PDB file of C-alpha atoms in Angstrom:
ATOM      1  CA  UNK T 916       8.233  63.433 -13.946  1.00  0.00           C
ATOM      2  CA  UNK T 917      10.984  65.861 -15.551  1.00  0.00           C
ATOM      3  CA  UNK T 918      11.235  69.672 -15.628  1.00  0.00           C
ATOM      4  CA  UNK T 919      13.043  72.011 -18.138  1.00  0.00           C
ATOM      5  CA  UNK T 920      14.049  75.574 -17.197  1.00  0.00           C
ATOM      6  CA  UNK T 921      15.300  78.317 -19.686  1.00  0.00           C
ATOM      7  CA  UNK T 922      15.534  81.960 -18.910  1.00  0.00           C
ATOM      8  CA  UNK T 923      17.259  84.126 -21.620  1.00  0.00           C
ATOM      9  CA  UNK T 924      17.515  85.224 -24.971  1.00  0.00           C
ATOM     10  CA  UNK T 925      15.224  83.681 -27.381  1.00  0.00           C
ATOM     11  CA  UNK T 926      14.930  84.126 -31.634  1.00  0.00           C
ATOM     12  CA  UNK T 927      13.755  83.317 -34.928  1.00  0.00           C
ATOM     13  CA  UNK T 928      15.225  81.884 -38.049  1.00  0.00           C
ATOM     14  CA  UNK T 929      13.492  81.014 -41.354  1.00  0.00           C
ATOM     15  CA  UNK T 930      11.656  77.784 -41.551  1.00  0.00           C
ATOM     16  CA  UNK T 931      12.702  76.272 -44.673  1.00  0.00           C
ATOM     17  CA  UNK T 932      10.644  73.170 -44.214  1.00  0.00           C
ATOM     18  CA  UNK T 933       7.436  74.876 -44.791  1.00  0.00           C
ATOM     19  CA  UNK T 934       6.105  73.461 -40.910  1.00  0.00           C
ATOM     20  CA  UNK T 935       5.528  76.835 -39.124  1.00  0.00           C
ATOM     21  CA  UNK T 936       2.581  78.854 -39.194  1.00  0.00           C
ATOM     22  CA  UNK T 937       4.481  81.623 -39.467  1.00  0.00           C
ATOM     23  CA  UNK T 938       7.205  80.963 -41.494  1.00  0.00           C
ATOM     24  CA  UNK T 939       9.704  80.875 -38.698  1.00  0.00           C
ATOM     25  CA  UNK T 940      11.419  78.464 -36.367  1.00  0.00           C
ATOM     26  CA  UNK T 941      11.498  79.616 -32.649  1.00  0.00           C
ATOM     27  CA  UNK T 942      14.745  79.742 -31.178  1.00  0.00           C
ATOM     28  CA  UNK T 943      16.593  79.020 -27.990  1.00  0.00           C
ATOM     29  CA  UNK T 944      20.123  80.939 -27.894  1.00  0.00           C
ATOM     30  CA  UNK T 945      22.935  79.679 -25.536  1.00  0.00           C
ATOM     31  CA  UNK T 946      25.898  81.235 -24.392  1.00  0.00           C
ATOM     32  CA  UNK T 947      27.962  79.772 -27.105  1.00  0.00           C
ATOM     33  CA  UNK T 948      25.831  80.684 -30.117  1.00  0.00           C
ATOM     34  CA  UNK T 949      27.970  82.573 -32.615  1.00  0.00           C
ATOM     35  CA  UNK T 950      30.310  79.160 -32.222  1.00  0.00           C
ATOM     36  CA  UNK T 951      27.858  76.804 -31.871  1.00  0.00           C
ATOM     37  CA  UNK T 952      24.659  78.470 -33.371  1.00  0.00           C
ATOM     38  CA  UNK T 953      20.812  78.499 -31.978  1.00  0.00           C
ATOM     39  CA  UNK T 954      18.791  75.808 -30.783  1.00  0.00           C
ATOM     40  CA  UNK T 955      15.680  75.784 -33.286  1.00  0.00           C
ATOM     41  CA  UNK T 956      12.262  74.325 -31.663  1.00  0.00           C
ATOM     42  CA  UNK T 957      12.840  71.443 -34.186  1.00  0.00           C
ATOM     43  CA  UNK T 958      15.768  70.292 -32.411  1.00  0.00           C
ATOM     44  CA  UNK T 959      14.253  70.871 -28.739  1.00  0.00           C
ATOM     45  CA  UNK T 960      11.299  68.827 -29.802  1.00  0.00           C
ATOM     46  CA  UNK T 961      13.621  65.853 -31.439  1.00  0.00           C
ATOM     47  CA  UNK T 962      15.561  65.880 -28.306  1.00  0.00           C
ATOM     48  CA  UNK T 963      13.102  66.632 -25.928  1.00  0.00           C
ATOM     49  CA  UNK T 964       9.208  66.031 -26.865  1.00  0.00           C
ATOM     50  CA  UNK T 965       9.372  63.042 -29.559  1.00  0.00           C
ATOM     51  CA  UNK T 966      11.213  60.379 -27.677  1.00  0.00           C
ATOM     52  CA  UNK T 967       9.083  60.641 -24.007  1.00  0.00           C
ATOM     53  CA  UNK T 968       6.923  57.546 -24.052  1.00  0.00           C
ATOM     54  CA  UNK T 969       3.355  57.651 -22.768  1.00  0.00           C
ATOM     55  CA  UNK T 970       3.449  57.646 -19.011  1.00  0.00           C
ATOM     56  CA  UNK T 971       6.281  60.027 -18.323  1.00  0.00           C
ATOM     57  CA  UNK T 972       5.466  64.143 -17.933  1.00  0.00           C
ATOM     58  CA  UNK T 973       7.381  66.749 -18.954  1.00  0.00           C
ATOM     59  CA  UNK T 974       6.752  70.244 -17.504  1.00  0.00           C
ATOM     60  CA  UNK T 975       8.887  72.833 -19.119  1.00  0.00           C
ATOM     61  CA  UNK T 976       9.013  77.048 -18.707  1.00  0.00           C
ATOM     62  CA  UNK T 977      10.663  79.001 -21.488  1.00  0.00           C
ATOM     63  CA  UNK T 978      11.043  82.764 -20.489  1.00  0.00           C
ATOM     64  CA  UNK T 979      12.457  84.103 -23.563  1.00  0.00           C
ATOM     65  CA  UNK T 980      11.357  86.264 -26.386  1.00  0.00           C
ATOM     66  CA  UNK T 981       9.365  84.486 -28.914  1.00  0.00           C
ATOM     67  CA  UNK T 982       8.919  81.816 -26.838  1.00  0.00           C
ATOM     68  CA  UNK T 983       5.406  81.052 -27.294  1.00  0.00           C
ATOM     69  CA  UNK T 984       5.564  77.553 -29.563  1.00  0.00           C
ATOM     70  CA  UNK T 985       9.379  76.959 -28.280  1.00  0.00           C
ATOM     71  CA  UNK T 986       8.817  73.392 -28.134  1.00  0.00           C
ATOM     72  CA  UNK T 987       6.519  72.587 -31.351  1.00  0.00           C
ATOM     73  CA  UNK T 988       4.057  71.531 -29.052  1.00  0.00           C
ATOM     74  CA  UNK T 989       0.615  70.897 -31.543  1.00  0.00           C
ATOM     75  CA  UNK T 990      -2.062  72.241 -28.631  1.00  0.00           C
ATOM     76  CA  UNK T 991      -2.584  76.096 -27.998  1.00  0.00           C
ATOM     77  CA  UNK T 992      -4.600  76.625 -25.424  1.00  0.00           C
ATOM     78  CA  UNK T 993      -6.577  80.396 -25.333  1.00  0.00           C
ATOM     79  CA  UNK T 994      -7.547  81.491 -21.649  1.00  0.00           C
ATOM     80  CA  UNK T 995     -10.075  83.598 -23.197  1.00  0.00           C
ATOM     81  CA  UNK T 996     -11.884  81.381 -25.483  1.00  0.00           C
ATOM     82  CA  UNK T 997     -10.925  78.328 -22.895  1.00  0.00           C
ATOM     83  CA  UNK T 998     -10.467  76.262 -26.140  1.00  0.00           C
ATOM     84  CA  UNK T 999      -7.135  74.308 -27.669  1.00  0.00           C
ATOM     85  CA  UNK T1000      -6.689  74.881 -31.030  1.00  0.00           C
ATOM     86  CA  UNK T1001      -3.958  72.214 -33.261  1.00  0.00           C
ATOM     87  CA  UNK T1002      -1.064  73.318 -34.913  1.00  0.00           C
ATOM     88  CA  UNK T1003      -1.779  73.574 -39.193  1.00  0.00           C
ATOM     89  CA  UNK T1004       1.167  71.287 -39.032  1.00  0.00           C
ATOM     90  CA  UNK T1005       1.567  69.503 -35.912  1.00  0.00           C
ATOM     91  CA  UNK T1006       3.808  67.516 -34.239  1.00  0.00           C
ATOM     92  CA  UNK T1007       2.389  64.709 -32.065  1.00  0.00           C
ATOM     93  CA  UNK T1008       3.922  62.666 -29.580  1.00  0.00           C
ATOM     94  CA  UNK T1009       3.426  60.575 -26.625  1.00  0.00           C
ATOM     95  CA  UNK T1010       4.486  61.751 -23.894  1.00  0.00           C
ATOM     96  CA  UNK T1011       2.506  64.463 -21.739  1.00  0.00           C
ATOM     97  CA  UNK T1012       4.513  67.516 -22.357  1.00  0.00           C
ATOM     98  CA  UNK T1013       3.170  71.116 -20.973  1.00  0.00           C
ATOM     99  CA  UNK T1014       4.775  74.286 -22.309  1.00  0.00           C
ATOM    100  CA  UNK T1015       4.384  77.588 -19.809  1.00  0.00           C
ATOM    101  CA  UNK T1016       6.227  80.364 -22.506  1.00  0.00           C
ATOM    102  CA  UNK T1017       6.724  83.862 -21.435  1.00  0.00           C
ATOM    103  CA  UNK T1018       5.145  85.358 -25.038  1.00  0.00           C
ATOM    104  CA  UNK T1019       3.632  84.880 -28.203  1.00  0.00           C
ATOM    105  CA  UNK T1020       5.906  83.634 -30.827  1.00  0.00           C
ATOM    106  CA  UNK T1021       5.843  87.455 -32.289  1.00  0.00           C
ATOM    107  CA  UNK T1022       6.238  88.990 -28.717  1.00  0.00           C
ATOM    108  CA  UNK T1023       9.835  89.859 -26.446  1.00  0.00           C
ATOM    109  CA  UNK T1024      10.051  88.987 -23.025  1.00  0.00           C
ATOM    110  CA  UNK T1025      10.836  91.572 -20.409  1.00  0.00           C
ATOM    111  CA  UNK T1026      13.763  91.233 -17.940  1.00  0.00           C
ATOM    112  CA  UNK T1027      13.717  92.128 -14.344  1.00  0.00           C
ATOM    113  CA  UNK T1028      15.594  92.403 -11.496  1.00  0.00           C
ATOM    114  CA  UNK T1029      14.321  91.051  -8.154  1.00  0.00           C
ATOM    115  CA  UNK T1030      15.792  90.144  -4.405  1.00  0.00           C
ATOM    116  CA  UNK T1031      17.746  86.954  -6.483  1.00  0.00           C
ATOM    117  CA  UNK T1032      19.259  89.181  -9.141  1.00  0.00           C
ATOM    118  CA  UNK T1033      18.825  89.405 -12.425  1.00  0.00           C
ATOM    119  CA  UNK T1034      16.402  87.519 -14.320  1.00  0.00           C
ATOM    120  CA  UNK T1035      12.948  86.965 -16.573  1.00  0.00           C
ATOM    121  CA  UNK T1036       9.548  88.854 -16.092  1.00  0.00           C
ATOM    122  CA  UNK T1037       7.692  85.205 -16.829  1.00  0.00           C
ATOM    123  CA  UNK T1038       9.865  83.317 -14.387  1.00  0.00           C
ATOM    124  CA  UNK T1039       9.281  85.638 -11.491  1.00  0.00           C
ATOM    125  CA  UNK T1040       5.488  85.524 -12.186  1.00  0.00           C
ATOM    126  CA  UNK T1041       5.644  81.602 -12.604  1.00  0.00           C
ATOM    127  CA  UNK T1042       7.130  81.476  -8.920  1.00  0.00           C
ATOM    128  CA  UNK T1043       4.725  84.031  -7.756  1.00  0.00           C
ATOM    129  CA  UNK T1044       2.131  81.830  -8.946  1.00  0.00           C
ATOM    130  CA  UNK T1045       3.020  78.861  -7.877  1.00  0.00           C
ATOM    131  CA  UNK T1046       3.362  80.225  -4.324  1.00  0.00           C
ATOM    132  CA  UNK T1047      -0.033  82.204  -4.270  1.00  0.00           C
ATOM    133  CA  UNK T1048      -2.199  78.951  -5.745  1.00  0.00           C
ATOM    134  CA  UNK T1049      -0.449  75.567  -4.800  1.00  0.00           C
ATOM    135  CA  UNK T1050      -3.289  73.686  -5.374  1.00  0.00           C
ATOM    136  CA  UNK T1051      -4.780  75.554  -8.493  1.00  0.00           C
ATOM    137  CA  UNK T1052      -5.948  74.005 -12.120  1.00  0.00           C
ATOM    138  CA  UNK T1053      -4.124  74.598 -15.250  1.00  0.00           C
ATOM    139  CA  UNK T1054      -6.637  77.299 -16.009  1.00  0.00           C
ATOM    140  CA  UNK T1055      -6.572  78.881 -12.989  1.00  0.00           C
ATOM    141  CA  UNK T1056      -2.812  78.503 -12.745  1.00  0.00           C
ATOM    142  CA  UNK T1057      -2.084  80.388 -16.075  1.00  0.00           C
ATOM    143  CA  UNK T1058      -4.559  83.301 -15.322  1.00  0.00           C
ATOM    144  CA  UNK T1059      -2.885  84.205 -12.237  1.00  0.00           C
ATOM    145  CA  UNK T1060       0.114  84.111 -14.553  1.00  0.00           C
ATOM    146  CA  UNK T1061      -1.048  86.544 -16.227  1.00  0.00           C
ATOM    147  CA  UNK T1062      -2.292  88.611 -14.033  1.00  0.00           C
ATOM    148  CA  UNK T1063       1.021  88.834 -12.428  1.00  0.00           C
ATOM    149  CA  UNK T1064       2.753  90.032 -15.410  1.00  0.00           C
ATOM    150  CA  UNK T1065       0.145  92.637 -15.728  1.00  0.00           C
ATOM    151  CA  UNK T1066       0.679  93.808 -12.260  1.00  0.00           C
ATOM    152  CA  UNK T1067       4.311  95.063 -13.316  1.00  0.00           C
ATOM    153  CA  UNK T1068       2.709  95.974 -16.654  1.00  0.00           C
ATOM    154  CA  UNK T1069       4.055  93.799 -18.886  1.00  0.00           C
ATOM    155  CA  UNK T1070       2.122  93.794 -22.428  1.00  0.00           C
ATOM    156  CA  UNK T1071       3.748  90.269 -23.281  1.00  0.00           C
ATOM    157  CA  UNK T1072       1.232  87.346 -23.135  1.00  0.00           C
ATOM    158  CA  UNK T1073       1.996  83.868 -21.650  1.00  0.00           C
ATOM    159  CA  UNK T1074       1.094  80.804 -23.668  1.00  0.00           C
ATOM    160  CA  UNK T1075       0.749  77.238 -22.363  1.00  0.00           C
ATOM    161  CA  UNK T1076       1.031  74.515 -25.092  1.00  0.00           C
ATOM    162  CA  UNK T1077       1.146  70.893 -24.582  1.00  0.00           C
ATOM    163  CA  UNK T1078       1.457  67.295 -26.550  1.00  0.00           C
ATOM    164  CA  UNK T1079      -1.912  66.389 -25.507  1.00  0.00           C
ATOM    165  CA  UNK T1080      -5.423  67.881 -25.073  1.00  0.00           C
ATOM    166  CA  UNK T1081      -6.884  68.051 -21.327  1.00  0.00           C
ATOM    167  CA  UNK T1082      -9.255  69.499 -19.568  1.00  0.00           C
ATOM    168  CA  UNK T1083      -7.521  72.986 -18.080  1.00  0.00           C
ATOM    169  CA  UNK T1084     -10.105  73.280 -15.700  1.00  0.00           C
ATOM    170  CA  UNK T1085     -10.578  70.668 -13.994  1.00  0.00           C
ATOM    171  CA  UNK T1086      -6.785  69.176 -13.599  1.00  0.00           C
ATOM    172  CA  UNK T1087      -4.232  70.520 -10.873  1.00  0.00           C
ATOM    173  CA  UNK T1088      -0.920  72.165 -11.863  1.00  0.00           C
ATOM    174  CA  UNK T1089       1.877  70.322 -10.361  1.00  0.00           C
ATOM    175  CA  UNK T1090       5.260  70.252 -11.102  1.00  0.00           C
ATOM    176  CA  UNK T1091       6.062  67.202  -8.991  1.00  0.00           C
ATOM    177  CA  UNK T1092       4.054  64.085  -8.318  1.00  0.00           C
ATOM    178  CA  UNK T1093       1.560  65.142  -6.137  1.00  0.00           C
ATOM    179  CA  UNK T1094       0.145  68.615  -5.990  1.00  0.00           C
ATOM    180  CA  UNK T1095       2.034  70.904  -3.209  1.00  0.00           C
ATOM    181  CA  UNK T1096      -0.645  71.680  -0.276  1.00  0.00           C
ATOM    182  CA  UNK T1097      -3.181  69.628  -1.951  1.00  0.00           C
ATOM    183  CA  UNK T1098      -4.231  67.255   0.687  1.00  0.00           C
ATOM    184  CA  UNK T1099      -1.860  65.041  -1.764  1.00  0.00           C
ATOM    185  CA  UNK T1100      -4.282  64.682  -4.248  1.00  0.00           C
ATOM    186  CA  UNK T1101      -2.240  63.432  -7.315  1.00  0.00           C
ATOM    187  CA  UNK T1102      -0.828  65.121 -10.271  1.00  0.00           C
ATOM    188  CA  UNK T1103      -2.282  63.134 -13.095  1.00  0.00           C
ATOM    189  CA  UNK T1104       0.372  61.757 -15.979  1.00  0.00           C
ATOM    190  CA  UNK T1105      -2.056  62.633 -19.233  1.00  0.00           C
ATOM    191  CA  UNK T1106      -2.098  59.469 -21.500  1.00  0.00           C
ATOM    192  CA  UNK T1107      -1.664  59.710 -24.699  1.00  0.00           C
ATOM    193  CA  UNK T1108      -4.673  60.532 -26.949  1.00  0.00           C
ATOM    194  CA  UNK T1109      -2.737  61.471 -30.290  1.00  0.00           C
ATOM    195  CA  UNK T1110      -3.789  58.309 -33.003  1.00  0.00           C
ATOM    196  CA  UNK T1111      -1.047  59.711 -35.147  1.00  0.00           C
ATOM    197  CA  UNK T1112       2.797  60.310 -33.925  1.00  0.00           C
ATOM    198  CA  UNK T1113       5.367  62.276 -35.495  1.00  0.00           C
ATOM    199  CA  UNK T1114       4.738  65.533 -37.926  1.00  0.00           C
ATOM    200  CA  UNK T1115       2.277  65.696 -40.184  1.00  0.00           C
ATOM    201  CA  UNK T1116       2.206  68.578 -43.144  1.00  0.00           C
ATOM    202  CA  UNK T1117      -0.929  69.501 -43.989  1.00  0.00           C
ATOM    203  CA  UNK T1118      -0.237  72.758 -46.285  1.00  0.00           C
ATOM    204  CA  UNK T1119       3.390  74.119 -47.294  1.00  0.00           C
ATOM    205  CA  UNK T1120       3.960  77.312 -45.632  1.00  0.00           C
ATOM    206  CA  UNK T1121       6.502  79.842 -47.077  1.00  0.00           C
ATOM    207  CA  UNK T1122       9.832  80.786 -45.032  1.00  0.00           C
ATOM    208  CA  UNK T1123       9.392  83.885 -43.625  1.00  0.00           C
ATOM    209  CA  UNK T1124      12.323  86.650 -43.896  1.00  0.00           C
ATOM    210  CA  UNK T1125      15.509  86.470 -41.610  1.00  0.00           C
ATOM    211  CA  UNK T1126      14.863  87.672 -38.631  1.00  0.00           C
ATOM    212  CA  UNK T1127      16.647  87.939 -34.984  1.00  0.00           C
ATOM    213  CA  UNK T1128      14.969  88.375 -31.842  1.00  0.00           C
ATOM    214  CA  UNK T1129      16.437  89.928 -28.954  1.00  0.00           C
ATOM    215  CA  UNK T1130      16.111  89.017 -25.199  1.00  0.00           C
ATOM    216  CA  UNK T1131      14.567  92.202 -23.296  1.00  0.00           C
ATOM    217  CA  UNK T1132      17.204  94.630 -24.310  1.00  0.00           C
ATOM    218  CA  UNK T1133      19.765  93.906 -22.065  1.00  0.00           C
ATOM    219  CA  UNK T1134      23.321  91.622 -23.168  1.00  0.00           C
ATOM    220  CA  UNK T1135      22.344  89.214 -20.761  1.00  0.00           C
ATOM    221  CA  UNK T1136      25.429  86.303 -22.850  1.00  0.00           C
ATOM    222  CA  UNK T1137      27.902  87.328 -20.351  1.00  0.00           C
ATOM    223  CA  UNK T1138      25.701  86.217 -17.076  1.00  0.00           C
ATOM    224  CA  UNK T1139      24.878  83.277 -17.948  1.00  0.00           C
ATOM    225  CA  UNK T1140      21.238  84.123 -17.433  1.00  0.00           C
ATOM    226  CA  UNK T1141      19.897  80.886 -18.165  1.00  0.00           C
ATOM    227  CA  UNK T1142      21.781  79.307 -14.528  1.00  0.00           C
ATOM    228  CA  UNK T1143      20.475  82.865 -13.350  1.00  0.00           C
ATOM    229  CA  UNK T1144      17.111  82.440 -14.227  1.00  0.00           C
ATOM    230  CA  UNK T1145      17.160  78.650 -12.695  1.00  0.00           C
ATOM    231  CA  UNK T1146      18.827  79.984  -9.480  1.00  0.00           C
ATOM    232  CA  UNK T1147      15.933  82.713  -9.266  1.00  0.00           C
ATOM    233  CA  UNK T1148      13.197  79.659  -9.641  1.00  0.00           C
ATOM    234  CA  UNK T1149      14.623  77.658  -6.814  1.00  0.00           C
ATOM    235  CA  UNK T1150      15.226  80.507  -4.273  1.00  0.00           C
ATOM    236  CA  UNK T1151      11.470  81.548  -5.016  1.00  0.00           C
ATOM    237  CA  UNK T1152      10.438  78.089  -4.508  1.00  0.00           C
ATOM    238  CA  UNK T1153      12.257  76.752  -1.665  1.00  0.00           C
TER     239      UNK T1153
END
């Protein structure tokens, strides 16, 4: 059971594999990026997605702008519609991998301050959440998500993607083993249902134009923001 934390400034570059939907490769931006570069969504699901073998769970929370497909996960879930919908190119895998993003892929991500400092609108509601409804499904878990955000009247909208198709409303959110303050009922490992594994290209999509994406408006390099974001989590949740 693994967990993977980023708070801070996410991007886009041009896909020039013709994958994305949209024509662009989400990005994750480190401290050292003008040396080093960005971290595309290709490269977090190579590292971090394709190699988990069925039986292990990944739960990871990106709170960054244009976060919302961050890890190339194929499953979009709609709390609306209550539906998944697949990727026009996915990428399967085995593993059970569940994406909480703070936005749509076209969408920022606010930053706010709080009693822990500095840190990301979607992390503070993710704690919030997670403290209100210990015990709550997937479903129910990401609609209190967004209701949170709405509460401080945030327009960005929080995704959940994930390797595998489940049913949201019926299985409990848990980022451990067993669910906290539910009578220990046990956080279910999803097995792998995906007959296919690895990416598939259906159609050729055209690169979209350069493009940059900032991080909520404030230079947020200099703090570190992703340790700041992770500090924020754990003093929320313990």
């Amino acid at each position: 059971v693994l967990f993977f934390h980023f708070s801070g400034h996410g991007g886009q570059v041009p896909d020039k594999t013709g994958h994305e939907a949209d024509g662009y490769n989400e990005t994750l931006i480190p401290l050292d990026h003008q040396r080093a570069g960005q971290i595309t969504d290709d490269v977090l699901w190579g590292s971090l997605v394709y190699n988990l073998p069925e039986g292990a769970r990944l739960t990871a929370l990106m709170d960054m702008c244009h976060s919302g497909t961050g890890l190339d996960l194929p499953f979009d879930y709609n709390v609306n519609t209550r539906r998944w919908t697949e990727d026009v190119n996915p990428a399967h895998s085995k593993g059970d991998v569940v994406l909480f993003s703070g936005c749509e892929d076209s969408q920022t991500s606010a930053d706010v301050n709080s009693y822990s400092g500095a840190g990301g609108a979607m992390t503070l509601a993710f704690t919030k959440a997670y403290q209100q409804c210990p015990s709550a499904t997937y479903h129910e878990f990401l609609s209190v998500v967004k209701k949170e955000l709405r509460k401080k009247r945030h327009s960005q909208r929080p995704q959940l993607t994930s390797s595998q198709q489940f049913d949201v409303r019926s299985r409990i959110f848990s980022l451990g083993h067993e669910s906290e303050g539910g009578g220990g009922i046990t956080s279910m490992i999803e097995p792998n249902h995906n007959p296919q594994v690895g990416r598939q290209k259906r159609r050729h999509v055209r690169p979209a134009r350069q493009g940059f994406g900032g991080g909520g408006g404030n230079d947020l390099f200099g703090l570190g923001i992703a340790a700041v974001g992770a500090a924020l989590f754990a003093d929320a949740l313990f």
